[in-house]
PDB file of C-alpha atoms in Angstrom:
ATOM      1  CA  UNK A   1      87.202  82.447  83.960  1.00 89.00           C
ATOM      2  CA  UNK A   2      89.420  83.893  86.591  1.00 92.00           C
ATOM      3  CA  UNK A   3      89.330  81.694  89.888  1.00 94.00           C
ATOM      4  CA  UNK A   4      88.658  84.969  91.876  1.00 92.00           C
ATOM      5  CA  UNK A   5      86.203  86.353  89.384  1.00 92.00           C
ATOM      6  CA  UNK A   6      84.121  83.134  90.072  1.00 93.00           C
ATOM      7  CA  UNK A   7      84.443  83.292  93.877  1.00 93.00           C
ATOM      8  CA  UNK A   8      82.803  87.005  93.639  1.00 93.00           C
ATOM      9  CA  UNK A   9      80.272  86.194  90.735  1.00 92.00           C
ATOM     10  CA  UNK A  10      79.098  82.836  92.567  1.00 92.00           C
ATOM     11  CA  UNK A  11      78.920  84.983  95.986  1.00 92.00           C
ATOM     12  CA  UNK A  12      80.816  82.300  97.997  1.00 92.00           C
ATOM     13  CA  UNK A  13      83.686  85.011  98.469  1.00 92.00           C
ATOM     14  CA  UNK A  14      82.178  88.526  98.710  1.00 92.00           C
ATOM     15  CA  UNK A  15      84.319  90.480  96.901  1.00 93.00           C
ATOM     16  CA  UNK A  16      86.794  89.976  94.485  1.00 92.00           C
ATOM     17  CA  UNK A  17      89.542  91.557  96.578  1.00 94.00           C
ATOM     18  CA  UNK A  18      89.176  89.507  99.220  1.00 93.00           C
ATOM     19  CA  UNK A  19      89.269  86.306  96.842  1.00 93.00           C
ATOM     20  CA  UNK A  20      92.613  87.716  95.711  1.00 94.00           C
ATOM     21  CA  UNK A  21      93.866  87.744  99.154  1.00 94.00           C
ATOM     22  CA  UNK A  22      92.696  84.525  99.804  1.00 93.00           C
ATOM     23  CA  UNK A  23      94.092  83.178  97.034  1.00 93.00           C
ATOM     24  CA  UNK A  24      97.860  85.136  97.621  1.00 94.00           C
ATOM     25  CA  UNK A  25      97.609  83.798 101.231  1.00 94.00           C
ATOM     26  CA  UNK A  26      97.047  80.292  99.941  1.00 92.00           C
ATOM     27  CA  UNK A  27      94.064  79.410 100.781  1.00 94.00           C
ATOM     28  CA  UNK A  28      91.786  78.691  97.984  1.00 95.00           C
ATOM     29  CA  UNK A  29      92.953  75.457  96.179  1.00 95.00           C
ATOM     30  CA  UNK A  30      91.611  74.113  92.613  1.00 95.00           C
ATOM     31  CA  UNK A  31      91.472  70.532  91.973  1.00 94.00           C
ATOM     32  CA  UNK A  32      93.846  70.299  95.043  1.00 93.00           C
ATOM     33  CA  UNK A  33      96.807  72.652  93.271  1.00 94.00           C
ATOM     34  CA  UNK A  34      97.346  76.154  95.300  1.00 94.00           C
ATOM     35  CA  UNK A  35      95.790  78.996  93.102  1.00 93.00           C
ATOM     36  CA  UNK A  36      96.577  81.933  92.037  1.00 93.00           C
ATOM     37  CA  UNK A  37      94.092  84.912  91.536  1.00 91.00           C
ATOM     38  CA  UNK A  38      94.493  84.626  87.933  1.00 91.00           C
ATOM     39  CA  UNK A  39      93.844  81.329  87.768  1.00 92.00           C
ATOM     40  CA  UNK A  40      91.410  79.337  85.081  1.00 93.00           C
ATOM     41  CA  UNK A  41      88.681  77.927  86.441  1.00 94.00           C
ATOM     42  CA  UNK A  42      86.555  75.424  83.650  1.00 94.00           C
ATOM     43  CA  UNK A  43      83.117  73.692  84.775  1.00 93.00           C
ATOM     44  CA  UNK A  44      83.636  70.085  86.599  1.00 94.00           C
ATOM     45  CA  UNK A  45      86.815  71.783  88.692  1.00 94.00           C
ATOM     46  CA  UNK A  46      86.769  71.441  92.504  1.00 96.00           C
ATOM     47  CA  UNK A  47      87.172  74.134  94.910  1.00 95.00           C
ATOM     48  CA  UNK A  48      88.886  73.942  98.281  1.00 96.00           C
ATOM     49  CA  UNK A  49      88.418  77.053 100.040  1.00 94.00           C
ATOM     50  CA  UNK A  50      89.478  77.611 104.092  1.00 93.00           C
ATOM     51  CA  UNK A  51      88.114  79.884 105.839  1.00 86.00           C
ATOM     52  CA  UNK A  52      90.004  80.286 109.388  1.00 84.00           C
ATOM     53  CA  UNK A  53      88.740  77.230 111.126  1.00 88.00           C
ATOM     54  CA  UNK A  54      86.297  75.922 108.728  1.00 90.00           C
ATOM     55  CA  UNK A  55      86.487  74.959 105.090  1.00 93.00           C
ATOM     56  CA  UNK A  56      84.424  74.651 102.220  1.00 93.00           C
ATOM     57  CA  UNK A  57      84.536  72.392  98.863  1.00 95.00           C
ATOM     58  CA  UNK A  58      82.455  72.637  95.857  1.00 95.00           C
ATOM     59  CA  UNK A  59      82.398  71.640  92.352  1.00 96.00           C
ATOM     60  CA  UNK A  60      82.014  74.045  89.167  1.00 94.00           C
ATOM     61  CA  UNK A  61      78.798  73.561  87.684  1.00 93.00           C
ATOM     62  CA  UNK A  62      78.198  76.690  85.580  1.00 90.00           C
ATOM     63  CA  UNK A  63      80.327  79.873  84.320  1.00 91.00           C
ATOM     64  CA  UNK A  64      78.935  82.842  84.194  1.00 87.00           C
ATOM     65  CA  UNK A  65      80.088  86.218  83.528  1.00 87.00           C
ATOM     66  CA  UNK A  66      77.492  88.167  85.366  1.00 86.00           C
ATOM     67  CA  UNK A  67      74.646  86.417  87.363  1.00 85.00           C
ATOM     68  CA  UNK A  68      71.947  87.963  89.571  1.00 88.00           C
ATOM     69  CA  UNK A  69      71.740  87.073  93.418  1.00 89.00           C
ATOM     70  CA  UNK A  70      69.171  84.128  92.681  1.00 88.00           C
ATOM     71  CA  UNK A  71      71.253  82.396  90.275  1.00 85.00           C
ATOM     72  CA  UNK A  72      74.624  82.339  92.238  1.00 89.00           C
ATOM     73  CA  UNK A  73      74.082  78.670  93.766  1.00 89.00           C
ATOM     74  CA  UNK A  74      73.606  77.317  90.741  1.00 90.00           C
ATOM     75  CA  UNK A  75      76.852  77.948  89.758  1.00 90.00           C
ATOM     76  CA  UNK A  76      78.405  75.515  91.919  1.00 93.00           C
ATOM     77  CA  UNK A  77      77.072  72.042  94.029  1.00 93.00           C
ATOM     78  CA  UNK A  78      78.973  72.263  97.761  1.00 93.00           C
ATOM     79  CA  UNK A  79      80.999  68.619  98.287  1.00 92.00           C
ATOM     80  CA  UNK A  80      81.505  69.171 102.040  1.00 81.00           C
TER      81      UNK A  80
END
C-alpha cells in the first residue's frame, strides 16, 4: 500500500493530499529512509512523521484498504 494512502486510511494524516505534501516536503520517513508519496508501506514498517514542532512514530500493524473510523488505531501501535 501507498505510504500516503495509509496515512489517510489509518487517520493519522487527514487527507491524502496533505500526506503527499508531507511526504514531498520530507517529512514523513519509513524505516528511517525519506519517502515518497508513492511509497510501499508492508506491516512491521516504522513511521517517522514530524509535524512542525512535534513528531510522531508508529509501527505498521495492519493494511487495510478501506477501514471505518473505529478500526483506524488498529492499524498501527504509536512508538513515541
Amino acid at each position: 500500500m501507498r505510504i500516503d494512502k495509509f496515512l489517510k486510511n489509518s487517520r493519522l494524516i487527514k487527507r491524502r493530499t496533505v500526506a503527499k505534501e508531507a511526504c514531498e516536503a520530507g517529512r514523513i520517513t519509513v524505516n528511517e529512509r525519506p519517502a515518497k508519496p508513492g511509497a510501499d508501506v508492508k506491516e512491521g514498517d516504522v513511521i517517522h512523521i514530524q509535524f512542525g514542532s512535534s513528531s510522531l512514530t508508529v509501527r505498521v500493524l495492519l493494511l487495510l484498504d478501506t477501514c471505518r473510523k473505529e478500526d483506524a488505531p488498529s492499524m498501527y501501535e504509536v512508538i513515541e
